[in-house]
Coordinates of C-alpha atoms in Angstrom, one line a residue:
Chain A
M181 CA 39.9 37.8 90.5
T182 CA 39.4 35.3 87.8
E183 CA 40.1 36.0 84.2
R184 CA 37.6 33.6 83.0
P185 CA 34.3 35.1 81.8
E186 CA 31.1 34.5 83.9
A187 CA 29.3 32.7 81.1
P188 CA 30.9 30.2 78.8
E189 CA 31.6 31.3 75.3
L190 CA 30.4 28.1 73.7
T191 CA 26.9 26.9 74.8
N192 CA 25.4 25.3 71.7
P193 CA 26.4 21.6 71.4
R194 CA 25.0 21.7 67.9
A195 CA 27.2 24.5 66.6
E196 CA 29.4 23.5 63.7
R197 CA 32.6 24.2 65.6
V198 CA 31.5 21.8 68.3
R199 CA 30.4 19.1 65.8
S200 CA 33.6 19.4 63.9
V201 CA 35.6 18.7 67.1
A202 CA 33.2 15.8 68.0
R203 CA 34.0 14.2 64.6
L204 CA 37.7 13.9 65.7
S205 CA 36.7 10.7 67.5
G206 CA 36.8 9.1 64.0
R207 CA 40.0 8.4 62.1
S208 CA 38.9 9.8 58.7
A209 CA 37.9 13.1 60.3
R210 CA 41.3 13.3 62.0
Q211 CA 43.1 12.7 58.7
R212 CA 40.8 15.2 56.9
Q213 CA 41.1 17.9 59.5
G214 CA 44.8 17.2 60.4
R215 CA 44.1 17.5 64.1
F216 CA 43.2 15.3 67.1
L217 CA 41.5 15.4 70.5
V218 CA 43.4 15.4 73.8
E219 CA 41.1 14.8 76.8
G220 CA 41.4 14.9 80.5
H221 CA 43.8 16.1 83.2
G222 CA 46.9 14.1 82.5
P223 CA 47.1 14.3 78.8
V224 CA 46.1 18.0 78.6
T225 CA 48.6 18.9 81.3
E226 CA 51.4 17.1 79.5
L227 CA 50.4 18.5 76.1
L228 CA 50.5 22.0 77.4
A229 CA 53.8 21.4 79.2
A230 CA 55.3 20.1 75.9
A231 CA 53.9 23.1 74.1
A232 CA 55.4 25.5 76.6
A233 CA 58.8 23.8 76.8
P234 CA 61.7 25.6 74.9
A235 CA 63.1 22.4 73.5
P236 CA 60.6 19.6 74.0
R237 CA 61.4 16.0 72.9
V238 CA 58.1 15.9 71.2
R239 CA 57.0 19.0 69.3
V240 CA 53.3 19.7 69.4
A241 CA 51.1 22.3 67.8
V242 CA 48.1 23.0 70.1
E243 CA 45.2 24.8 68.3
V244 CA 42.9 25.5 71.3
L245 CA 42.1 24.5 74.8
Y246 CA 38.4 24.2 75.8
V247 CA 37.7 24.5 79.6
G248 CA 34.4 23.9 81.4
P249 CA 32.8 26.3 83.9
E250 CA 34.3 24.3 86.8
A251 CA 37.8 23.8 85.4
D252 CA 40.8 24.6 87.6
P253 CA 42.1 28.0 86.5
A254 CA 45.6 26.3 86.3
Y255 CA 44.6 24.9 82.9
A256 CA 44.1 28.4 81.4
A257 CA 47.3 29.6 83.0
A258 CA 49.2 26.7 81.5
A259 CA 47.6 27.4 78.1
R260 CA 48.7 31.0 78.3
A261 CA 52.2 30.0 79.1
A262 CA 52.2 27.8 76.0
R263 CA 50.5 30.6 73.9
V264 CA 47.5 28.4 73.4
P265 CA 44.1 30.1 73.0
V266 CA 41.5 29.2 75.7
R267 CA 37.8 29.0 75.0
T268 CA 35.2 28.4 77.8
A269 CA 32.5 25.9 77.0
S270 CA 29.4 24.6 78.8
D271 CA 29.5 21.1 80.2
E272 CA 27.0 20.2 77.5
V273 CA 29.4 21.4 74.8
L274 CA 32.3 19.6 76.4
A275 CA 30.3 16.4 76.6
A276 CA 29.4 16.8 72.9
M277 CA 33.0 17.2 71.8
A278 CA 34.4 14.5 74.0
D279 CA 35.1 10.9 73.0
A280 CA 35.4 9.7 76.6
V281 CA 32.3 8.3 78.3
T282 CA 33.0 10.3 81.4
P283 CA 33.8 13.8 79.9
Q284 CA 36.4 15.8 81.6
P285 CA 36.4 19.6 82.2
V286 CA 39.3 20.2 79.8
L287 CA 39.8 19.2 76.2
A288 CA 42.4 20.4 73.7
V289 CA 42.6 20.1 70.0
A290 CA 46.1 19.7 68.6
A291 CA 47.8 19.0 65.3
P292 CA 50.1 15.9 65.1
V293 CA 53.7 16.8 64.4
D294 CA 55.3 14.1 62.2
V295 CA 58.4 12.5 63.5
E296 CA 60.6 10.8 60.8
L297 CA 62.3 7.5 61.6
S298 CA 65.5 8.8 60.1
A299 CA 65.5 11.7 62.6
V300 CA 64.9 9.2 65.5
L301 CA 67.7 7.0 64.3
A302 CA 70.1 9.9 63.8
D303 CA 69.7 10.7 67.5
S304 CA 71.7 7.6 68.6
P305 CA 68.8 5.8 70.3
R306 CA 69.5 2.9 72.7
T307 CA 66.1 1.4 72.9
L308 CA 63.1 1.5 70.5
A309 CA 59.7 -0.1 70.7
V310 CA 58.3 -1.1 67.3
L311 CA 54.6 -2.0 67.2
A312 CA 53.9 -4.1 64.1
R313 CA 50.3 -4.0 63.0
V314 CA 49.0 -3.4 66.5
R315 CA 45.3 -2.7 66.3
D316 CA 44.0 -2.0 69.8
P317 CA 44.1 1.7 70.7
G318 CA 44.4 1.0 74.4
N319 CA 47.4 -1.4 73.9
A320 CA 49.2 1.1 71.7
G321 CA 48.8 3.9 74.2
T322 CA 49.9 1.7 77.1
V323 CA 53.0 0.7 75.2
V324 CA 53.8 4.4 74.6
R325 CA 53.4 4.9 78.4
A326 CA 55.7 1.9 79.1
A327 CA 58.3 3.2 76.6
D328 CA 58.3 6.6 78.3
A329 CA 58.4 5.2 81.9
S330 CA 61.2 2.8 81.0
G331 CA 63.3 5.5 79.3
A332 CA 63.0 4.2 75.7
D333 CA 64.0 6.7 73.0
A334 CA 61.0 6.3 70.7
V335 CA 58.1 4.2 69.6
V336 CA 57.4 3.2 65.9
L337 CA 54.0 2.1 64.6
T338 CA 54.2 0.3 61.3
T339 CA 51.7 0.7 58.5
E340 CA 48.4 -1.1 59.2
S341 CA 48.6 -0.2 62.9
V342 CA 46.0 1.7 64.9
D343 CA 46.1 5.5 64.7
V344 CA 48.2 6.7 67.6
H345 CA 46.0 9.8 67.7
A346 CA 42.8 7.9 68.4
P347 CA 41.2 9.3 71.6
K348 CA 41.6 6.0 73.4
T349 CA 45.3 5.8 72.6
V350 CA 45.8 9.4 73.7
R351 CA 44.0 8.6 77.0
S352 CA 45.8 5.3 77.7
S353 CA 49.2 6.9 77.0
A354 CA 48.5 9.1 80.0
G355 CA 50.4 12.0 78.5
S356 CA 53.4 9.9 77.4
L357 CA 52.5 10.7 73.7
F358 CA 53.9 14.1 74.5
H359 CA 57.1 12.8 76.0
V360 CA 58.3 10.1 73.6
P361 CA 58.7 10.6 69.9
V362 CA 56.3 8.4 68.0
V363 CA 57.0 7.5 64.3
V364 CA 54.0 6.2 62.3
D365 CA 53.2 4.5 59.1
V366 CA 56.5 3.0 58.1
P367 CA 56.3 -0.5 56.5
Y368 CA 57.6 -3.2 58.9
A369 CA 60.4 -4.4 56.7
D370 CA 61.6 -0.8 56.2
V371 CA 61.7 -0.3 60.0
V372 CA 63.8 -3.4 60.5
R373 CA 66.2 -2.4 57.6
A374 CA 66.6 1.1 58.9
C375 CA 67.2 0.0 62.5
R376 CA 69.9 -2.5 61.3
A377 CA 71.5 0.2 59.1
A378 CA 71.6 2.5 62.1
G379 CA 73.4 -0.2 64.2
L380 CA 70.5 -1.3 66.3
A381 CA 69.9 -5.0 67.0
T382 CA 66.4 -6.0 66.1
L383 CA 64.7 -8.3 68.7
A384 CA 61.4 -10.0 67.8
T385 CA 59.3 -11.2 70.6
A386 CA 58.2 -14.8 70.0
A387 CA 56.7 -17.1 72.6
D388 CA 58.5 -20.1 71.2
A389 CA 62.0 -18.5 70.9
A390 CA 64.9 -20.5 72.3
T391 CA 66.4 -17.4 73.8
D392 CA 64.6 -15.7 76.6
L393 CA 64.8 -12.4 78.3
D394 CA 66.6 -13.9 81.3
D395 CA 69.4 -15.1 79.0
L396 CA 69.7 -11.6 77.5
L397 CA 69.7 -10.0 81.0
D398 CA 72.3 -12.4 82.2
A399 CA 74.5 -11.5 79.3
A400 CA 73.9 -7.8 79.7
A401 CA 75.0 -8.0 83.4
T402 CA 78.5 -8.6 82.0
G403 CA 78.2 -6.1 79.2
Q404 CA 77.4 -8.7 76.5
G405 CA 74.6 -9.4 74.1
P406 CA 72.0 -7.3 72.3
L407 CA 70.5 -5.7 75.4
A408 CA 73.9 -4.2 76.3
A409 CA 74.0 -2.4 72.9
P410 CA 71.4 -0.3 71.0
H411 CA 68.4 -2.4 70.1
A412 CA 64.8 -2.3 68.9
W413 CA 62.0 -4.5 70.2
L414 CA 59.7 -5.8 67.5
L415 CA 56.3 -6.4 69.0
G416 CA 53.5 -8.1 67.0
N417 CA 49.8 -7.8 66.9
E418 CA 47.8 -8.5 70.1
A419 CA 45.9 -11.5 68.6
W420 CA 48.4 -13.2 66.3
G421 CA 51.8 -11.8 67.3
L422 CA 54.5 -11.4 64.7
P423 CA 54.0 -13.6 61.7
E424 CA 56.9 -16.0 61.2
A425 CA 58.2 -14.2 58.1
D426 CA 58.3 -10.9 60.0
A427 CA 60.1 -12.4 63.0
A428 CA 62.6 -14.0 60.6
L429 CA 63.8 -10.6 59.5
A430 CA 64.9 -9.8 63.0
D431 CA 68.5 -10.4 64.4
A432 CA 67.1 -12.5 67.2
R433 CA 63.8 -14.0 68.4
V434 CA 63.3 -13.6 72.1
A435 CA 60.7 -15.0 74.5
V436 CA 59.4 -13.4 77.6
P437 CA 59.8 -16.2 80.1
I438 CA 56.6 -17.8 81.4
H439 CA 57.3 -19.4 84.8
G440 CA 53.8 -20.6 85.6
S441 CA 50.9 -22.1 83.6
A442 CA 49.8 -18.9 81.7
E443 CA 50.0 -19.3 78.0
S444 CA 51.3 -15.8 77.5
L445 CA 51.2 -12.2 78.6
N446 CA 49.1 -9.6 76.7
L447 CA 50.9 -7.3 74.4
A448 CA 51.1 -4.3 76.8
M449 CA 52.4 -6.5 79.6
A450 CA 55.0 -8.2 77.4
A451 CA 56.1 -4.8 76.0
T452 CA 56.5 -3.5 79.6
V453 CA 58.6 -6.5 80.7
C454 CA 60.8 -6.2 77.6
L455 CA 61.3 -2.4 77.9
Y456 CA 62.1 -2.6 81.6
A457 CA 64.6 -5.4 80.8
S458 CA 66.2 -2.9 78.4
A459 CA 66.3 -0.3 81.2
R460 CA 67.9 -2.8 83.5
A461 CA 70.5 -3.7 80.9
R462 CA 71.4 -0.1 80.3
R463 CA 71.9 0.3 84.0
A464 CA 74.1 -2.8 84.1
V465 CA 76.2 -1.5 81.2
R466 CA 76.6 1.8 82.9
H467 CA 77.8 0.1 86.1
H468 CA 80.0 -2.2 84.0
G469 CA 81.8 0.9 82.7
G470 CA 80.4 0.5 79.2
D471 CA 78.3 2.9 77.1
T472 CA 75.2 1.7 75.3
R473 CA 75.2 4.8 73.0
R474 CA 76.1 3.9 69.5
R475 CA 79.4 5.3 68.5
S476 CA 79.8 4.4 64.9
P477 CA 76.9 3.4 62.7
A478 CA 77.0 0.1 60.9
A479 CA 77.2 0.3 57.2
G480 CA 73.8 0.9 55.6
T481 CA 72.1 -1.8 53.7
Chain B
M170 CA 29.8 -39.6 64.3
T171 CA 29.1 -36.8 66.6
E172 CA 27.6 -37.2 70.0
R173 CA 26.0 -33.8 69.9
P174 CA 22.3 -33.7 69.0
E175 CA 21.3 -32.2 65.7
A176 CA 19.2 -29.5 67.2
P177 CA 20.3 -27.6 70.3
E178 CA 18.7 -28.5 73.6
L179 CA 18.2 -24.9 74.6
T180 CA 16.6 -22.6 72.1
N181 CA 14.5 -20.2 74.2
P182 CA 16.5 -17.1 75.3
R183 CA 13.7 -16.2 77.7
A184 CA 13.7 -19.5 79.6
E185 CA 14.3 -19.1 83.3
R186 CA 17.4 -21.3 83.2
V187 CA 18.9 -18.9 80.6
R188 CA 17.9 -15.8 82.4
S189 CA 19.3 -17.1 85.6
V190 CA 22.7 -17.6 83.9
A191 CA 22.5 -14.1 82.3
R192 CA 22.0 -12.6 85.8
L193 CA 25.5 -13.9 86.7
S194 CA 26.9 -10.7 85.0
G195 CA 25.9 -9.0 88.3
R196 CA 27.7 -9.4 91.6
S197 CA 24.6 -9.8 93.7
A198 CA 23.3 -12.7 91.5
R199 CA 26.7 -14.4 91.7
Q200 CA 26.7 -14.2 95.5
R201 CA 23.0 -15.3 95.7
Q202 CA 23.5 -18.2 93.3
G203 CA 27.0 -19.1 94.4
R204 CA 28.3 -19.5 90.8
F205 CA 29.9 -17.5 88.1
L206 CA 30.3 -17.3 84.3
V207 CA 33.4 -18.5 82.4
E208 CA 33.3 -17.3 78.7
G209 CA 35.3 -18.0 75.7
H210 CA 38.0 -20.3 74.4
G211 CA 41.0 -19.6 76.8
P212 CA 39.1 -19.4 80.1
V213 CA 36.8 -22.4 79.3
T214 CA 39.7 -24.5 78.2
E215 CA 41.7 -23.8 81.3
L216 CA 38.7 -24.3 83.6
L217 CA 38.0 -27.7 82.1
A218 CA 41.7 -28.6 82.3
A219 CA 41.7 -27.7 86.0
A220 CA 38.5 -29.7 86.6
A221 CA 40.0 -32.7 84.9
A222 CA 43.4 -32.6 86.6
P223 CA 44.0 -35.1 89.4
A224 CA 45.6 -32.6 91.7
P225 CA 45.0 -29.0 90.4
R226 CA 46.6 -26.0 92.1
V227 CA 43.2 -24.4 91.9
R228 CA 40.2 -26.6 92.7
V229 CA 37.1 -25.7 90.6
A230 CA 33.6 -27.1 90.6
V231 CA 32.1 -26.8 87.1
E232 CA 28.3 -27.1 87.0
V233 CA 27.7 -27.1 83.3
L234 CA 29.2 -26.3 79.9
Y235 CA 27.0 -24.7 77.2
V236 CA 28.2 -25.2 73.7
G237 CA 26.8 -23.6 70.5
P238 CA 25.9 -25.4 67.3
E239 CA 29.2 -24.4 65.7
A240 CA 31.4 -25.2 68.8
D241 CA 34.5 -27.3 68.3
P242 CA 33.7 -30.9 69.5
A243 CA 36.9 -30.7 71.5
Y244 CA 35.1 -28.7 74.2
A245 CA 32.5 -31.4 74.8
A246 CA 35.3 -34.0 74.9
A247 CA 37.2 -31.9 77.5
A248 CA 34.0 -31.5 79.5
R249 CA 33.5 -35.3 79.5
A250 CA 37.1 -35.8 80.7
A251 CA 36.3 -33.5 83.5
R252 CA 32.9 -35.1 84.2
V253 CA 31.2 -31.8 83.4
P254 CA 27.7 -32.1 81.9
V255 CA 27.4 -30.5 78.4
R256 CA 24.2 -28.8 77.1
T257 CA 23.9 -27.5 73.6
A258 CA 22.4 -24.1 73.1
S259 CA 21.4 -21.9 70.2
D260 CA 23.5 -18.9 69.3
E261 CA 20.6 -16.8 70.6
V262 CA 20.7 -18.5 74.0
L263 CA 24.4 -18.2 74.3
A264 CA 24.2 -14.5 73.4
A265 CA 21.5 -14.0 76.1
M266 CA 23.6 -15.8 78.7
A267 CA 26.9 -14.1 77.9
D268 CA 28.4 -10.9 79.4
A269 CA 30.9 -10.4 76.6
V270 CA 29.9 -8.1 73.8
T271 CA 31.1 -10.6 71.2
P272 CA 29.6 -13.8 72.5
Q273 CA 31.7 -17.0 72.2
P274 CA 30.5 -20.5 71.2
V275 CA 31.3 -21.8 74.7
L276 CA 30.2 -20.7 78.1
A277 CA 30.6 -22.5 81.4
V278 CA 29.0 -22.0 84.8
A279 CA 31.2 -22.8 87.8
A280 CA 31.2 -22.4 91.5
P281 CA 34.0 -20.6 93.1
V282 CA 36.1 -22.7 95.5
D283 CA 37.3 -20.6 98.4
V284 CA 41.0 -20.5 99.1
E285 CA 42.0 -19.6 102.6
L286 CA 45.0 -17.3 103.2
S287 CA 46.2 -19.6 105.9
A288 CA 46.3 -22.5 103.4
V289 CA 48.3 -20.4 100.9
L290 CA 50.8 -19.3 103.6
A291 CA 51.2 -22.8 104.9
D292 CA 52.4 -23.8 101.5
S293 CA 55.7 -21.9 101.8
P294 CA 55.0 -19.3 99.1
R295 CA 57.9 -17.3 97.7
T296 CA 56.0 -14.5 96.0
L297 CA 52.5 -13.2 96.6
A298 CA 50.6 -10.4 94.9
V299 CA 48.2 -8.6 97.2
L300 CA 45.6 -6.2 95.6
A301 CA 44.4 -3.7 98.1
R302 CA 41.0 -2.2 97.3
V303 CA 41.5 -2.7 93.6
R304 CA 38.3 -1.8 91.8
D305 CA 38.8 -2.3 88.1
P306 CA 37.8 -5.8 87.0
G307 CA 40.2 -5.8 84.0
N308 CA 43.2 -4.7 86.1
A309 CA 42.5 -7.5 88.7
G310 CA 42.3 -10.1 86.0
T311 CA 45.5 -8.8 84.3
V312 CA 47.4 -9.0 87.6
V313 CA 46.2 -12.6 88.1
R314 CA 47.6 -13.3 84.6
A315 CA 50.9 -11.6 85.4
A316 CA 51.1 -13.5 88.7
D317 CA 50.6 -16.8 86.9
A318 CA 53.1 -15.9 84.1
S319 CA 55.7 -14.8 86.5
G320 CA 55.4 -17.9 88.7
A321 CA 54.0 -16.2 91.8
D322 CA 52.3 -18.5 94.3
A323 CA 49.0 -16.8 94.9
V324 CA 47.0 -13.5 94.6
V325 CA 45.2 -12.0 97.5
L326 CA 42.3 -9.5 97.0
T327 CA 41.6 -7.5 100.2
T328 CA 38.1 -6.6 101.3
E329 CA 36.5 -3.7 99.3
S330 CA 38.2 -5.1 96.1
V331 CA 36.5 -6.0 92.8
D332 CA 34.8 -9.4 92.7
V333 CA 37.4 -11.7 91.1
H334 CA 34.6 -13.7 89.6
A335 CA 33.2 -10.7 87.6
P336 CA 33.0 -11.7 83.9
K337 CA 35.5 -9.1 82.8
T338 CA 38.0 -10.3 85.5
V339 CA 37.6 -13.9 84.4
R340 CA 38.1 -12.9 80.7
S341 CA 41.2 -10.7 81.4
S342 CA 42.8 -13.3 83.5
A343 CA 42.9 -15.4 80.3
G344 CA 42.5 -18.7 82.3
S345 CA 45.1 -17.8 84.9
L346 CA 42.3 -17.7 87.5
F347 CA 42.3 -21.5 87.2
H348 CA 46.1 -21.8 87.6
V349 CA 46.9 -19.5 90.5
P350 CA 45.1 -19.7 93.9
V351 CA 43.2 -16.4 94.6
V352 CA 42.3 -15.5 98.2
V353 CA 39.5 -13.0 98.5
D354 CA 37.9 -10.7 101.1
V355 CA 40.6 -10.5 103.8
P356 CA 41.1 -7.1 105.5
Y357 CA 44.3 -5.4 104.4
A358 CA 45.8 -5.2 107.8
D359 CA 45.1 -8.9 108.4
V360 CA 46.9 -9.8 105.2
V361 CA 50.0 -7.8 106.1
R362 CA 50.0 -9.3 109.6
A363 CA 49.5 -12.9 108.3
C364 CA 52.3 -12.5 105.7
R365 CA 54.7 -11.2 108.3
A366 CA 53.8 -14.0 110.7
A367 CA 54.5 -16.5 107.9
G368 CA 57.9 -15.0 107.3
L369 CA 57.2 -13.0 104.2
A370 CA 58.6 -9.5 103.8
T371 CA 55.8 -7.1 102.8
L372 CA 56.7 -4.7 100.0
A373 CA 54.4 -1.7 99.4
T374 CA 54.6 -0.1 96.0
A375 CA 54.9 3.6 96.3
A376 CA 56.0 6.1 93.6
D377 CA 57.9 8.3 96.1
A378 CA 59.8 5.5 97.9
A379 CA 63.5 6.0 98.4
T380 CA 64.2 2.4 97.5
D381 CA 63.4 1.2 94.0
L382 CA 63.1 -2.1 92.2
D383 CA 66.6 -1.7 90.8
D384 CA 68.1 -1.5 94.3
L385 CA 66.2 -4.7 95.3
L386 CA 67.3 -6.5 92.1
D387 CA 71.0 -5.4 92.7
A388 CA 70.8 -6.8 96.2
A389 CA 69.1 -10.0 95.1
A390 CA 71.8 -10.7 92.6
T391 CA 74.1 -11.3 95.6
G392 CA 71.4 -13.2 97.5
Q393 CA 70.6 -10.2 99.7
G394 CA 67.5 -8.2 100.4
P395 CA 63.7 -8.9 100.5
L396 CA 63.5 -10.2 96.9
A397 CA 66.0 -12.9 97.7
A398 CA 63.6 -14.2 100.4
P399 CA 59.8 -14.9 100.5
H400 CA 57.9 -11.7 100.0
A401 CA 54.4 -10.2 99.3
W402 CA 53.8 -7.3 96.9
L403 CA 51.2 -4.9 98.3
L404 CA 49.6 -3.1 95.3
G405 CA 47.2 -0.3 95.8
N406 CA 44.1 0.9 94.1
E407 CA 44.4 2.0 90.4
A408 CA 43.4 5.6 91.1
W409 CA 44.8 6.5 94.5
G410 CA 47.4 3.8 95.2
L411 CA 48.1 2.6 98.7
P412 CA 47.1 5.1 101.3
E413 CA 50.0 6.3 103.4
A414 CA 48.7 4.5 106.5
D415 CA 48.5 1.2 104.6
A416 CA 51.9 1.6 103.1
A417 CA 53.3 2.3 106.6
L418 CA 52.3 -1.2 107.7
A419 CA 54.7 -2.8 105.2
D420 CA 58.2 -3.8 105.9
A421 CA 59.4 -1.6 103.0
R422 CA 58.1 0.9 100.5
V423 CA 59.4 0.3 97.0
A424 CA 59.2 2.4 93.8
V425 CA 59.0 1.1 90.3
P426 CA 61.8 3.2 88.7
I427 CA 60.5 5.8 86.2
H428 CA 63.4 6.5 83.8
G429 CA 61.5 8.9 81.4
S430 CA 59.0 11.6 81.9
A431 CA 55.9 9.4 82.6
E432 CA 54.3 10.1 85.9
S433 CA 53.7 6.4 86.6
L434 CA 52.8 3.1 85.2
N435 CA 49.2 1.8 85.5
L436 CA 48.5 -0.8 88.2
A437 CA 48.6 -3.8 85.9
M438 CA 51.9 -2.7 84.3
A439 CA 53.5 -1.9 87.7
A440 CA 52.4 -5.3 89.1
T441 CA 53.9 -7.0 86.0
V442 CA 57.2 -5.3 86.5
C443 CA 57.3 -6.1 90.2
L444 CA 56.3 -9.7 89.7
Y445 CA 58.9 -10.3 87.0
A446 CA 61.5 -8.7 89.2
S447 CA 60.5 -11.3 91.8
A448 CA 61.0 -14.1 89.2
R449 CA 64.3 -12.6 88.2
A450 CA 65.4 -12.5 91.9
R451 CA 64.3 -16.1 92.5
R452 CA 66.4 -17.1 89.5
A453 CA 69.4 -15.1 90.8
V454 CA 69.1 -16.8 94.2
R455 CA 68.9 -20.2 92.6
H456 CA 72.1 -19.5 90.7
H457 CA 73.7 -18.0 93.8
G458 CA 73.1 -21.4 95.5
G459 CA 70.5 -20.1 97.9
D460 CA 66.9 -21.2 98.3
T461 CA 64.0 -18.7 98.4
R462 CA 61.7 -21.2 100.1
R463 CA 61.0 -20.3 103.7
R464 CA 62.6 -22.7 106.1
S465 CA 61.5 -21.5 109.5
P466 CA 58.5 -19.3 109.9
A467 CA 59.0 -16.1 111.9
A468 CA 57.2 -15.9 115.2
G469 CA 53.5 -15.0 114.8
T470 CA 52.3 -11.6 115.8

């Protein structure tokens, strides 16, 4: 009744094919091989769904799906629907290939598909999340997940940021990496310039800003202010935030309000609060009869 | 000019005093010894500030502060202000005592001070965060930090939750554990019952709820609905959420809106969004001329 063979095809954890996949835990091997690891139920399921979709928001090129002896046959079925080859592998082989400490019964290898900032901006985005020199892979993945959940249009990682295809980033994005376009490796100043030229207000998060998110939400409730129009959140590094010179390039500096005695929120939490404020503002503008979609681009600079 | 001795007092990482502190990384040792570790700049600074405050929101009993040879003299000064004894220790001793992989030059040992749910509820809270069987120490600490930042009044961890004094929880709370009262080890059903008796609406987060946070915020903008009045968020386990039977005990089931294709937010992100919605609602009620403080408790059940 099952189409899977009785014995796994791959049983030697020292085989070159296996070791080559295992090396994808490292950034240099990912760059050299031009492919990355996708591990576990959520990410693999979303990857295969994107690969099977006729017009996915995020285009992916999946090379192969490895399934363990105990894997749910639904994975192989999803792979077939996406025309992705399936190889069966022993648990030992899967453990050797995996980056995760607790290996999963499924693991895919995919090639990143570059998304250009110009293409994202040409698509009339209303909300972008820009990560400026963010270094922690878990934070970056969590922000991609928050961007997806909050309905943001894309995420941009500037140069000197973590590799968005690091295994931990892929895992912490929980599949959102295959829902939301992610642009990588654009210098920070170029991102700010391009956003402005495309008519997006640029909002730098800064703990000491005079304007806070409540002010912007109050304004958006009457269809006013930057949240009521297309905008990009500029989010700084987890340890040192946005340097003053970078924040100064933005149209506005905005604080996430701190109501208690905490010094701050961490990056992923602050990004989540900002991105949900954007969603709330888009809703307010819709109810207000407005339209947050850009109609005529500002003059380029 | 410095009051610190030239040579550290503690130099033997195998000394019983050092090993006894090292054991505090484990829950059973914390329970046996009745004390816990506080590591690193942020948590130690906030701990000492709470210990020195004449009327802190969170009472703490600090046993000792260990400082390394290179530690900023400000730590010892803060300890003296809080009447906390200071011991100097070699880097080797600090590394042996620490739980963190990258040891810090300061480490304190403190005794948890129990906070009773009845005392929290007697203080007319407007917003509580209840963690029901949350198991991940990082998530629990992050929620305590979000509760603090958003101005919530207290956090409650039900029985079968992670130990809030685990080193990773203390670290991820970033000092907020010493700002916000945390009640531990109360059975879930008892928390719900006590909140209701104290006049708080209980709001269970549930992905499939018909009511979402936007609905509640819309209502709160006109001074209506549960967010406009005292309420407790009931947040479930990171993997399986709130079991249906537990969610059914709440006054309302509420979804965090998912605008994109993400399946969900993680626990800490969902808690942050809910707690910031509460802050936003309290602000709306203030502007609306109302008062979210409970005036007359509901009849007990």
